[in-house]
């Protein structure tokens, strides 16, 4: 039956599998490339989140330092600190849409961020208490409040932010592992496709050459 096919039909039959390999390889390559680009975009977002967590920690450490300085100086002056937990940068961020996006990307952060609310509220509330005690010149009680309320609340916030940073690190590591795996699979599939394409090409050439040397018999 093969001998009865014309050269054109034989070429079409031989080239068709080669075209399938080329088209399949191209589709797989594009899919892998899109996945890698998406991974790079997510990694860039994660790289923006981690410094944000660290910045919130630094800001509250500075906030506590100013509160301690206020108590240490024992001066009847205004306490220039943000005492509303919803108005500081961390409080604004916890109520922002960015937080929702972060939790959507890393669901394990949801519980950690929710747990921050209570120590964060206690931290700012301690400033309200200290300001009231300062108004009564009760500096001893103000110092005790710093040690019993302010510092423990700060430490809890720092611990939770650290846990959040660790979760981001885990997500980044897992994503990089997946990206490396996709890249390795892409290289393997490309090599297999090249080998298969080369083999089909050789067969096509041999079939074409055979057709030329042994043309189909005319009935």
mmCIF file with all atom_site columns, C-alpha atoms in Angstrom:
data_model
loop_
_atom_site.group_PDB
_atom_site.id
_atom_site.type_symbol
_atom_site.label_atom_id
_atom_site.label_alt_id
_atom_site.label_comp_id
_atom_site.label_asym_id
_atom_site.label_entity_id
_atom_site.label_seq_id
_atom_site.pdbx_PDB_ins_code
_atom_site.Cartn_x
_atom_site.Cartn_y
_atom_site.Cartn_z
_atom_site.occupancy
_atom_site.B_iso_or_equiv
_atom_site.pdbx_formal_charge
_atom_site.auth_seq_id
_atom_site.auth_comp_id
_atom_site.auth_asym_id
_atom_site.auth_atom_id
_atom_site.pdbx_PDB_model_num
ATOM 1   C CA . UNK A 1 1   ? 0.000  0.000  0.000   1.00 0.00 ? 1   UNK A CA 1
ATOM 2   C CA . UNK A 1 2   ? 2.832  2.388  0.892   1.00 0.00 ? 2   UNK A CA 1
ATOM 3   C CA . UNK A 1 3   ? 4.463  1.776  -2.498  1.00 0.00 ? 3   UNK A CA 1
ATOM 4   C CA . UNK A 1 4   ? 1.303  2.837  -4.280  1.00 0.00 ? 4   UNK A CA 1
ATOM 5   C CA . UNK A 1 5   ? 1.281  6.312  -2.651  1.00 0.00 ? 5   UNK A CA 1
ATOM 6   C CA . UNK A 1 6   ? 2.618  9.209  -4.625  1.00 0.00 ? 6   UNK A CA 1
ATOM 7   C CA . UNK A 1 7   ? 5.684  11.107 -3.429  1.00 0.00 ? 7   UNK A CA 1
ATOM 8   C CA . UNK A 1 8   ? 3.504  14.027 -2.329  1.00 0.00 ? 8   UNK A CA 1
ATOM 9   C CA . UNK A 1 9   ? 1.285  11.801 -0.165  1.00 0.00 ? 9   UNK A CA 1
ATOM 10  C CA . UNK A 1 10  ? 4.282  10.071 1.356   1.00 0.00 ? 10  UNK A CA 1
ATOM 11  C CA . UNK A 1 11  ? 5.817  13.449 2.254   1.00 0.00 ? 11  UNK A CA 1
ATOM 12  C CA . UNK A 1 12  ? 2.568  14.614 3.830   1.00 0.00 ? 12  UNK A CA 1
ATOM 13  C CA . UNK A 1 13  ? 2.255  11.409 5.863   1.00 0.00 ? 13  UNK A CA 1
ATOM 14  C CA . UNK A 1 14  ? 5.856  11.726 7.065   1.00 0.00 ? 14  UNK A CA 1
ATOM 15  C CA . UNK A 1 15  ? 5.756  15.466 7.801   1.00 0.00 ? 15  UNK A CA 1
ATOM 16  C CA . UNK A 1 16  ? 2.424  15.364 9.701   1.00 0.00 ? 16  UNK A CA 1
ATOM 17  C CA . UNK A 1 17  ? 3.896  13.748 12.879  1.00 0.00 ? 17  UNK A CA 1
ATOM 18  C CA . UNK A 1 18  ? 6.775  16.234 12.741  1.00 0.00 ? 18  UNK A CA 1
ATOM 19  C CA . UNK A 1 19  ? 4.309  19.120 12.653  1.00 0.00 ? 19  UNK A CA 1
ATOM 20  C CA . UNK A 1 20  ? 2.449  17.637 15.634  1.00 0.00 ? 20  UNK A CA 1
ATOM 21  C CA . UNK A 1 21  ? 5.698  17.453 17.601  1.00 0.00 ? 21  UNK A CA 1
ATOM 22  C CA . UNK A 1 22  ? 6.585  21.049 16.707  1.00 0.00 ? 22  UNK A CA 1
ATOM 23  C CA . UNK A 1 23  ? 3.121  22.407 17.571  1.00 0.00 ? 23  UNK A CA 1
ATOM 24  C CA . UNK A 1 24  ? 2.936  20.396 20.816  1.00 0.00 ? 24  UNK A CA 1
ATOM 25  C CA . UNK A 1 25  ? 6.403  21.533 21.882  1.00 0.00 ? 25  UNK A CA 1
ATOM 26  C CA . UNK A 1 26  ? 5.565  25.141 21.108  1.00 0.00 ? 26  UNK A CA 1
ATOM 27  C CA . UNK A 1 27  ? 2.327  24.989 23.119  1.00 0.00 ? 27  UNK A CA 1
ATOM 28  C CA . UNK A 1 28  ? 4.062  23.377 26.086  1.00 0.00 ? 28  UNK A CA 1
ATOM 29  C CA . UNK A 1 29  ? 6.898  25.915 25.936  1.00 0.00 ? 29  UNK A CA 1
ATOM 30  C CA . UNK A 1 30  ? 4.433  28.820 25.950  1.00 0.00 ? 30  UNK A CA 1
ATOM 31  C CA . UNK A 1 31  ? 2.543  27.314 28.889  1.00 0.00 ? 31  UNK A CA 1
ATOM 32  C CA . UNK A 1 32  ? 5.753  26.856 30.870  1.00 0.00 ? 32  UNK A CA 1
ATOM 33  C CA . UNK A 1 33  ? 6.931  30.361 30.000  1.00 0.00 ? 33  UNK A CA 1
ATOM 34  C CA . UNK A 1 34  ? 3.617  31.860 31.173  1.00 0.00 ? 34  UNK A CA 1
ATOM 35  C CA . UNK A 1 35  ? 3.890  29.889 34.429  1.00 0.00 ? 35  UNK A CA 1
ATOM 36  C CA . UNK A 1 36  ? 7.449  31.123 35.018  1.00 0.00 ? 36  UNK A CA 1
ATOM 37  C CA . UNK A 1 37  ? 6.445  34.716 34.300  1.00 0.00 ? 37  UNK A CA 1
ATOM 38  C CA . UNK A 1 38  ? 3.574  34.405 36.769  1.00 0.00 ? 38  UNK A CA 1
ATOM 39  C CA . UNK A 1 39  ? 5.988  33.003 39.363  1.00 0.00 ? 39  UNK A CA 1
ATOM 40  C CA . UNK A 1 40  ? 8.390  35.911 38.838  1.00 0.00 ? 40  UNK A CA 1
ATOM 41  C CA . UNK A 1 41  ? 5.526  38.390 39.294  1.00 0.00 ? 41  UNK A CA 1
ATOM 42  C CA . UNK A 1 42  ? 4.441  36.727 42.555  1.00 0.00 ? 42  UNK A CA 1
ATOM 43  C CA . UNK A 1 43  ? 8.025  36.630 43.850  1.00 0.00 ? 43  UNK A CA 1
ATOM 44  C CA . UNK A 1 44  ? 8.314  40.370 43.209  1.00 0.00 ? 44  UNK A CA 1
ATOM 45  C CA . UNK A 1 45  ? 5.136  40.914 45.236  1.00 0.00 ? 45  UNK A CA 1
ATOM 46  C CA . UNK A 1 46  ? 6.494  38.764 48.076  1.00 0.00 ? 46  UNK A CA 1
ATOM 47  C CA . UNK A 1 47  ? 9.724  40.768 48.020  1.00 0.00 ? 47  UNK A CA 1
ATOM 48  C CA . UNK A 1 48  ? 7.603  43.902 48.562  1.00 0.00 ? 48  UNK A CA 1
ATOM 49  C CA . UNK A 1 49  ? 5.684  42.344 51.467  1.00 0.00 ? 49  UNK A CA 1
ATOM 50  C CA . UNK A 1 50  ? 8.631  41.209 53.594  1.00 0.00 ? 50  UNK A CA 1
ATOM 51  C CA . UNK A 1 51  ? 10.259 44.669 53.903  1.00 0.00 ? 51  UNK A CA 1
ATOM 52  C CA . UNK A 1 52  ? 6.809  46.034 54.769  1.00 0.00 ? 52  UNK A CA 1
ATOM 53  C CA . UNK A 1 53  ? 6.555  43.653 57.735  1.00 0.00 ? 53  UNK A CA 1
ATOM 54  C CA . UNK A 1 54  ? 10.029 44.651 58.913  1.00 0.00 ? 54  UNK A CA 1
ATOM 55  C CA . UNK A 1 55  ? 9.223  48.345 58.526  1.00 0.00 ? 55  UNK A CA 1
ATOM 56  C CA . UNK A 1 56  ? 6.102  48.005 60.692  1.00 0.00 ? 56  UNK A CA 1
ATOM 57  C CA . UNK A 1 57  ? 8.216  46.326 63.375  1.00 0.00 ? 57  UNK A CA 1
ATOM 58  C CA . UNK A 1 58  ? 10.838 49.098 63.275  1.00 0.00 ? 58  UNK A CA 1
ATOM 59  C CA . UNK A 1 59  ? 8.173  51.798 63.454  1.00 0.00 ? 59  UNK A CA 1
ATOM 60  C CA . UNK A 1 60  ? 6.654  50.312 66.605  1.00 0.00 ? 60  UNK A CA 1
ATOM 61  C CA . UNK A 1 61  ? 10.034 49.848 68.223  1.00 0.00 ? 61  UNK A CA 1
ATOM 62  C CA . UNK A 1 62  ? 10.701 53.538 67.626  1.00 0.00 ? 62  UNK A CA 1
ATOM 63  C CA . UNK A 1 63  ? 7.228  54.342 68.938  1.00 0.00 ? 63  UNK A CA 1
ATOM 64  C CA . UNK A 1 64  ? 7.976  52.467 72.188  1.00 0.00 ? 64  UNK A CA 1
ATOM 65  C CA . UNK A 1 65  ? 11.371 54.165 72.472  1.00 0.00 ? 65  UNK A CA 1
ATOM 66  C CA . UNK A 1 66  ? 9.682  57.564 72.366  1.00 0.00 ? 66  UNK A CA 1
ATOM 67  C CA . UNK A 1 67  ? 7.174  56.428 74.981  1.00 0.00 ? 67  UNK A CA 1
ATOM 68  C CA . UNK A 1 68  ? 9.990  55.217 77.254  1.00 0.00 ? 68  UNK A CA 1
ATOM 69  C CA . UNK A 1 69  ? 11.825 58.517 76.753  1.00 0.00 ? 69  UNK A CA 1
ATOM 70  C CA . UNK A 1 70  ? 8.661  60.406 77.698  1.00 0.00 ? 70  UNK A CA 1
ATOM 71  C CA . UNK A 1 71  ? 8.416  58.446 80.960  1.00 0.00 ? 71  UNK A CA 1
ATOM 72  C CA . UNK A 1 72  ? 12.126 58.699 81.685  1.00 0.00 ? 72  UNK A CA 1
ATOM 73  C CA . UNK A 1 73  ? 12.258 62.482 81.314  1.00 0.00 ? 73  UNK A CA 1
ATOM 74  C CA . UNK A 1 74  ? 9.233  62.902 83.621  1.00 0.00 ? 74  UNK A CA 1
ATOM 75  C CA . UNK A 1 75  ? 8.308  66.219 82.061  1.00 0.00 ? 75  UNK A CA 1
ATOM 76  C CA . UNK A 1 76  ? 4.845  67.642 81.805  1.00 0.00 ? 76  UNK A CA 1
ATOM 77  C CA . UNK A 1 77  ? 4.840  67.872 78.051  1.00 0.00 ? 77  UNK A CA 1
ATOM 78  C CA . UNK A 1 78  ? 2.567  66.605 75.317  1.00 0.00 ? 78  UNK A CA 1
ATOM 79  C CA . UNK A 1 79  ? 2.943  62.987 74.296  1.00 0.00 ? 79  UNK A CA 1
ATOM 80  C CA . UNK A 1 80  ? 3.414  63.270 70.555  1.00 0.00 ? 80  UNK A CA 1
ATOM 81  C CA . UNK A 1 81  ? 2.562  59.694 69.665  1.00 0.00 ? 81  UNK A CA 1
ATOM 82  C CA . UNK A 1 82  ? -0.280 58.164 67.683  1.00 0.00 ? 82  UNK A CA 1
ATOM 83  C CA . UNK A 1 83  ? -2.418 56.499 70.337  1.00 0.00 ? 83  UNK A CA 1
ATOM 84  C CA . UNK A 1 84  ? -5.159 55.225 68.005  1.00 0.00 ? 84  UNK A CA 1
ATOM 85  C CA . UNK A 1 85  ? -4.282 51.686 66.831  1.00 0.00 ? 85  UNK A CA 1
ATOM 86  C CA . UNK A 1 86  ? -6.215 52.168 63.604  1.00 0.00 ? 86  UNK A CA 1
ATOM 87  C CA . UNK A 1 87  ? -4.299 55.305 62.587  1.00 0.00 ? 87  UNK A CA 1
ATOM 88  C CA . UNK A 1 88  ? -0.698 54.129 62.696  1.00 0.00 ? 88  UNK A CA 1
ATOM 89  C CA . UNK A 1 89  ? 0.823  52.573 59.574  1.00 0.00 ? 89  UNK A CA 1
ATOM 90  C CA . UNK A 1 90  ? 0.328  49.016 60.834  1.00 0.00 ? 90  UNK A CA 1
ATOM 91  C CA . UNK A 1 91  ? -3.271 49.736 61.807  1.00 0.00 ? 91  UNK A CA 1
ATOM 92  C CA . UNK A 1 92  ? -3.984 51.264 58.400  1.00 0.00 ? 92  UNK A CA 1
ATOM 93  C CA . UNK A 1 93  ? -2.390 48.306 56.657  1.00 0.00 ? 93  UNK A CA 1
ATOM 94  C CA . UNK A 1 94  ? -4.386 45.775 58.704  1.00 0.00 ? 94  UNK A CA 1
ATOM 95  C CA . UNK A 1 95  ? -7.588 47.451 57.473  1.00 0.00 ? 95  UNK A CA 1
ATOM 96  C CA . UNK A 1 96  ? -6.444 47.861 53.864  1.00 0.00 ? 96  UNK A CA 1
ATOM 97  C CA . UNK A 1 97  ? -7.252 45.914 50.716  1.00 0.00 ? 97  UNK A CA 1
ATOM 98  C CA . UNK A 1 98  ? -3.553 45.078 50.446  1.00 0.00 ? 98  UNK A CA 1
ATOM 99  C CA . UNK A 1 99  ? -3.917 42.841 53.494  1.00 0.00 ? 99  UNK A CA 1
ATOM 100 C CA . UNK A 1 100 ? -6.745 40.963 51.745  1.00 0.00 ? 100 UNK A CA 1
ATOM 101 C CA . UNK A 1 101 ? -4.527 40.458 48.705  1.00 0.00 ? 101 UNK A CA 1
ATOM 102 C CA . UNK A 1 102 ? -1.659 39.196 50.857  1.00 0.00 ? 102 UNK A CA 1
ATOM 103 C CA . UNK A 1 103 ? -3.919 36.715 52.655  1.00 0.00 ? 103 UNK A CA 1
ATOM 104 C CA . UNK A 1 104 ? -5.250 35.529 49.308  1.00 0.00 ? 104 UNK A CA 1
ATOM 105 C CA . UNK A 1 105 ? -1.702 34.849 48.118  1.00 0.00 ? 105 UNK A CA 1
ATOM 106 C CA . UNK A 1 106 ? -0.580 33.293 51.418  1.00 0.00 ? 106 UNK A CA 1
ATOM 107 C CA . UNK A 1 107 ? -3.622 31.947 53.339  1.00 0.00 ? 107 UNK A CA 1
ATOM 108 C CA . UNK A 1 108 ? -1.476 30.907 56.310  1.00 0.00 ? 108 UNK A CA 1
ATOM 109 C CA . UNK A 1 109 ? -0.937 34.602 57.087  1.00 0.00 ? 109 UNK A CA 1
ATOM 110 C CA . UNK A 1 110 ? -4.623 35.204 57.830  1.00 0.00 ? 110 UNK A CA 1
ATOM 111 C CA . UNK A 1 111 ? -4.547 33.781 61.365  1.00 0.00 ? 111 UNK A CA 1
ATOM 112 C CA . UNK A 1 112 ? -1.249 35.505 62.203  1.00 0.00 ? 112 UNK A CA 1
ATOM 113 C CA . UNK A 1 113 ? -2.464 38.913 61.055  1.00 0.00 ? 113 UNK A CA 1
ATOM 114 C CA . UNK A 1 114 ? -5.723 38.468 62.952  1.00 0.00 ? 114 UNK A CA 1
ATOM 115 C CA . UNK A 1 115 ? -3.783 37.721 66.144  1.00 0.00 ? 115 UNK A CA 1
ATOM 116 C CA . UNK A 1 116 ? -1.856 40.988 65.832  1.00 0.00 ? 116 UNK A CA 1
ATOM 117 C CA . UNK A 1 117 ? -4.955 43.097 66.509  1.00 0.00 ? 117 UNK A CA 1
ATOM 118 C CA . UNK A 1 118 ? -5.143 42.422 70.266  1.00 0.00 ? 118 UNK A CA 1
ATOM 119 C CA . UNK A 1 119 ? -1.496 43.113 71.264  1.00 0.00 ? 119 UNK A CA 1
ATOM 120 C CA . UNK A 1 120 ? -1.518 46.075 68.892  1.00 0.00 ? 120 UNK A CA 1
ATOM 121 C CA . UNK A 1 121 ? -4.566 47.480 70.665  1.00 0.00 ? 121 UNK A CA 1
ATOM 122 C CA . UNK A 1 122 ? -2.929 46.895 74.071  1.00 0.00 ? 122 UNK A CA 1
ATOM 123 C CA . UNK A 1 123 ? 0.246  48.620 72.928  1.00 0.00 ? 123 UNK A CA 1
ATOM 124 C CA . UNK A 1 124 ? -1.545 51.813 71.966  1.00 0.00 ? 124 UNK A CA 1
ATOM 125 C CA . UNK A 1 125 ? -3.820 51.609 74.997  1.00 0.00 ? 125 UNK A CA 1
ATOM 126 C CA . UNK A 1 126 ? -0.737 51.567 77.242  1.00 0.00 ? 126 UNK A CA 1
ATOM 127 C CA . UNK A 1 127 ? 0.172  54.999 75.842  1.00 0.00 ? 127 UNK A CA 1
ATOM 128 C CA . UNK A 1 128 ? -3.278 56.276 76.801  1.00 0.00 ? 128 UNK A CA 1
ATOM 129 C CA . UNK A 1 129 ? -2.786 54.923 80.328  1.00 0.00 ? 129 UNK A CA 1
ATOM 130 C CA . UNK A 1 130 ? 0.709  56.385 80.612  1.00 0.00 ? 130 UNK A CA 1
ATOM 131 C CA . UNK A 1 131 ? -0.459 59.777 79.386  1.00 0.00 ? 131 UNK A CA 1
ATOM 132 C CA . UNK A 1 132 ? -3.162 59.785 82.063  1.00 0.00 ? 132 UNK A CA 1
ATOM 133 C CA . UNK A 1 133 ? -0.653 58.756 84.765  1.00 0.00 ? 133 UNK A CA 1
ATOM 134 C CA . UNK A 1 134 ? 1.738  61.463 83.607  1.00 0.00 ? 134 UNK A CA 1
ATOM 135 C CA . UNK A 1 135 ? -1.029 64.013 84.003  1.00 0.00 ? 135 UNK A CA 1
ATOM 136 C CA . UNK A 1 136 ? -1.270 62.922 87.657  1.00 0.00 ? 136 UNK A CA 1
ATOM 137 C CA . UNK A 1 137 ? 2.559  62.955 88.016  1.00 0.00 ? 137 UNK A CA 1
ATOM 138 C CA . UNK A 1 138 ? 2.401  59.263 88.840  1.00 0.00 ? 138 UNK A CA 1
ATOM 139 C CA . UNK A 1 139 ? 5.674  58.397 87.096  1.00 0.00 ? 139 UNK A CA 1
ATOM 140 C CA . UNK A 1 140 ? 6.323  55.246 89.113  1.00 0.00 ? 140 UNK A CA 1
ATOM 141 C CA . UNK A 1 141 ? 3.086  53.702 87.909  1.00 0.00 ? 141 UNK A CA 1
ATOM 142 C CA . UNK A 1 142 ? 3.825  54.934 84.390  1.00 0.00 ? 142 UNK A CA 1
ATOM 143 C CA . UNK A 1 143 ? 7.147  53.058 84.444  1.00 0.00 ? 143 UNK A CA 1
ATOM 144 C CA . UNK A 1 144 ? 5.420  49.926 85.714  1.00 0.00 ? 144 UNK A CA 1
ATOM 145 C CA . UNK A 1 145 ? 2.911  50.236 82.877  1.00 0.00 ? 145 UNK A CA 1
ATOM 146 C CA . UNK A 1 146 ? 5.742  50.357 80.365  1.00 0.00 ? 146 UNK A CA 1
ATOM 147 C CA . UNK A 1 147 ? 7.163  47.090 81.719  1.00 0.00 ? 147 UNK A CA 1
ATOM 148 C CA . UNK A 1 148 ? 3.864  45.312 82.360  1.00 0.00 ? 148 UNK A CA 1
ATOM 149 C CA . UNK A 1 149 ? 1.879  46.388 79.291  1.00 0.00 ? 149 UNK A CA 1
ATOM 150 C CA . UNK A 1 150 ? 3.889  48.238 76.645  1.00 0.00 ? 150 UNK A CA 1
ATOM 151 C CA . UNK A 1 151 ? 6.936  46.006 76.314  1.00 0.00 ? 151 UNK A CA 1
ATOM 152 C CA . UNK A 1 152 ? 5.053  42.650 76.429  1.00 0.00 ? 152 UNK A CA 1
ATOM 153 C CA . UNK A 1 153 ? 2.623  43.901 73.769  1.00 0.00 ? 153 UNK A CA 1
ATOM 154 C CA . UNK A 1 154 ? 5.517  45.058 71.586  1.00 0.00 ? 154 UNK A CA 1
ATOM 155 C CA . UNK A 1 155 ? 7.283  41.717 71.961  1.00 0.00 ? 155 UNK A CA 1
ATOM 156 C CA . UNK A 1 156 ? 4.134  39.862 70.972  1.00 0.00 ? 156 UNK A CA 1
ATOM 157 C CA . UNK A 1 157 ? 3.692  42.055 67.893  1.00 0.00 ? 157 UNK A CA 1
ATOM 158 C CA . UNK A 1 158 ? 7.332  41.504 66.892  1.00 0.00 ? 158 UNK A CA 1
ATOM 159 C CA . UNK A 1 159 ? 6.926  37.762 67.357  1.00 0.00 ? 159 UNK A CA 1
ATOM 160 C CA . UNK A 1 160 ? 3.812  37.646 65.176  1.00 0.00 ? 160 UNK A CA 1
ATOM 161 C CA . UNK A 1 161 ? 5.392  39.814 62.481  1.00 0.00 ? 161 UNK A CA 1
ATOM 162 C CA . UNK A 1 162 ? 8.390  37.480 62.567  1.00 0.00 ? 162 UNK A CA 1
ATOM 163 C CA . UNK A 1 163 ? 6.071  34.504 62.110  1.00 0.00 ? 163 UNK A CA 1
ATOM 164 C CA . UNK A 1 164 ? 4.477  36.292 59.168  1.00 0.00 ? 164 UNK A CA 1
ATOM 165 C CA . UNK A 1 165 ? 7.874  36.921 57.598  1.00 0.00 ? 165 UNK A CA 1
ATOM 166 C CA . UNK A 1 166 ? 8.729  33.238 58.056  1.00 0.00 ? 166 UNK A CA 1
ATOM 167 C CA . UNK A 1 167 ? 5.500  32.191 56.319  1.00 0.00 ? 167 UNK A CA 1
ATOM 168 C CA . UNK A 1 168 ? 6.348  34.473 53.402  1.00 0.00 ? 168 UNK A CA 1
ATOM 169 C CA . UNK A 1 169 ? 9.798  32.878 53.272  1.00 0.00 ? 169 UNK A CA 1
ATOM 170 C CA . UNK A 1 170 ? 8.235  29.400 53.125  1.00 0.00 ? 170 UNK A CA 1
ATOM 171 C CA . UNK A 1 171 ? 5.901  30.470 50.315  1.00 0.00 ? 171 UNK A CA 1
ATOM 172 C CA . UNK A 1 172 ? 8.832  31.945 48.387  1.00 0.00 ? 172 UNK A CA 1
ATOM 173 C CA . UNK A 1 173 ? 10.885 28.756 48.855  1.00 0.00 ? 173 UNK A CA 1
ATOM 174 C CA . UNK A 1 174 ? 8.018  26.526 47.705  1.00 0.00 ? 174 UNK A CA 1
ATOM 175 C CA . UNK A 1 175 ? 7.395  28.739 44.687  1.00 0.00 ? 175 UNK A CA 1
ATOM 176 C CA . UNK A 1 176 ? 11.049 28.641 43.695  1.00 0.00 ? 176 UNK A CA 1
ATOM 177 C CA . UNK A 1 177 ? 11.064 24.848 43.989  1.00 0.00 ? 177 UNK A CA 1
ATOM 178 C CA . UNK A 1 178 ? 8.024  24.678 41.688  1.00 0.00 ? 178 UNK A CA 1
ATOM 179 C CA . UNK A 1 179 ? 9.668  27.105 39.269  1.00 0.00 ? 179 UNK A CA 1
ATOM 180 C CA . UNK A 1 180 ? 12.857 25.023 39.200  1.00 0.00 ? 180 UNK A CA 1
ATOM 181 C CA . UNK A 1 181 ? 10.800 21.874 38.646  1.00 0.00 ? 181 UNK A CA 1
ATOM 182 C CA . UNK A 1 182 ? 8.859  23.496 35.777  1.00 0.00 ? 182 UNK A CA 1
ATOM 183 C CA . UNK A 1 183 ? 12.097 24.704 34.239  1.00 0.00 ? 183 UNK A CA 1
ATOM 184 C CA . UNK A 1 184 ? 13.664 21.226 34.455  1.00 0.00 ? 184 UNK A CA 1
ATOM 185 C CA . UNK A 1 185 ? 10.562 19.641 32.930  1.00 0.00 ? 185 UNK A CA 1
ATOM 186 C CA . UNK A 1 186 ? 10.606 22.238 30.167  1.00 0.00 ? 186 UNK A CA 1
ATOM 187 C CA . UNK A 1 187 ? 14.238 21.451 29.349  1.00 0.00 ? 187 UNK A CA 1
ATOM 188 C CA . UNK A 1 188 ? 13.520 17.699 29.400  1.00 0.00 ? 188 UNK A CA 1
ATOM 189 C CA . UNK A 1 189 ? 10.451 18.021 27.162  1.00 0.00 ? 189 UNK A CA 1
ATOM 190 C CA . UNK A 1 190 ? 12.389 20.272 24.770  1.00 0.00 ? 190 UNK A CA 1
ATOM 191 C CA . UNK A 1 191 ? 15.203 17.745 24.507  1.00 0.00 ? 191 UNK A CA 1
ATOM 192 C CA . UNK A 1 192 ? 12.753 14.890 23.957  1.00 0.00 ? 192 UNK A CA 1
ATOM 193 C CA . UNK A 1 193 ? 10.901 16.912 21.333  1.00 0.00 ? 193 UNK A CA 1
ATOM 194 C CA . UNK A 1 194 ? 14.156 17.713 19.544  1.00 0.00 ? 194 UNK A CA 1
ATOM 195 C CA . UNK A 1 195 ? 15.190 14.052 19.610  1.00 0.00 ? 195 UNK A CA 1
ATOM 196 C CA . UNK A 1 196 ? 11.761 12.925 18.382  1.00 0.00 ? 196 UNK A CA 1
ATOM 197 C CA . UNK A 1 197 ? 11.655 15.648 15.757  1.00 0.00 ? 197 UNK A CA 1
ATOM 198 C CA . UNK A 1 198 ? 15.126 14.692 14.568  1.00 0.00 ? 198 UNK A CA 1
ATOM 199 C CA . UNK A 1 199 ? 14.151 11.032 14.343  1.00 0.00 ? 199 UNK A CA 1
ATOM 200 C CA . UNK A 1 200 ? 11.003 11.834 12.406  1.00 0.00 ? 200 UNK A CA 1
ATOM 201 C CA . UNK A 1 201 ? 13.022 14.115 10.143  1.00 0.00 ? 201 UNK A CA 1
ATOM 202 C CA . UNK A 1 202 ? 15.470 11.309 9.383   1.00 0.00 ? 202 UNK A CA 1
ATOM 203 C CA . UNK A 1 203 ? 12.591 8.933  8.659   1.00 0.00 ? 203 UNK A CA 1
ATOM 204 C CA . UNK A 1 204 ? 10.992 11.523 6.389   1.00 0.00 ? 204 UNK A CA 1
ATOM 205 C CA . UNK A 1 205 ? 14.231 11.952 4.492   1.00 0.00 ? 205 UNK A CA 1
ATOM 206 C CA . UNK A 1 206 ? 14.705 8.196  4.157   1.00 0.00 ? 206 UNK A CA 1
ATOM 207 C CA . UNK A 1 207 ? 11.119 7.743  2.991   1.00 0.00 ? 207 UNK A CA 1
ATOM 208 C CA . UNK A 1 208 ? 11.492 10.568 0.484   1.00 0.00 ? 208 UNK A CA 1
ATOM 209 C CA . UNK A 1 209 ? 14.775 9.127  -0.752  1.00 0.00 ? 209 UNK A CA 1
ATOM 210 C CA . UNK A 1 210 ? 13.251 5.667  -1.015  1.00 0.00 ? 210 UNK A CA 1
ATOM 211 C CA . UNK A 1 211 ? 10.336 7.108  -2.985  1.00 0.00 ? 211 UNK A CA 1
ATOM 212 C CA . UNK A 1 212 ? 12.720 8.701  -5.429  1.00 0.00 ? 212 UNK A CA 1
ATOM 213 C CA . UNK A 1 213 ? 14.717 5.518  -5.881  1.00 0.00 ? 213 UNK A CA 1
ATOM 214 C CA . UNK A 1 214 ? 11.644 3.322  -6.031  1.00 0.00 ? 214 UNK A CA 1
ATOM 215 C CA . UNK A 1 215 ? 8.828  5.345  -7.615  1.00 0.00 ? 215 UNK A CA 1
ATOM 216 C CA . UNK A 1 216 ? 5.283  4.054  -7.415  1.00 0.00 ? 216 UNK A CA 1
ATOM 217 C CA . UNK A 1 217 ? 4.276  1.750  -10.215 1.00 0.00 ? 217 UNK A CA 1
ATOM 218 C CA . UNK A 1 218 ? 1.669  3.053  -12.565 1.00 0.00 ? 218 UNK A CA 1
ATOM 219 C CA . UNK A 1 219 ? -1.287 0.756  -13.009 1.00 0.00 ? 219 UNK A CA 1
#
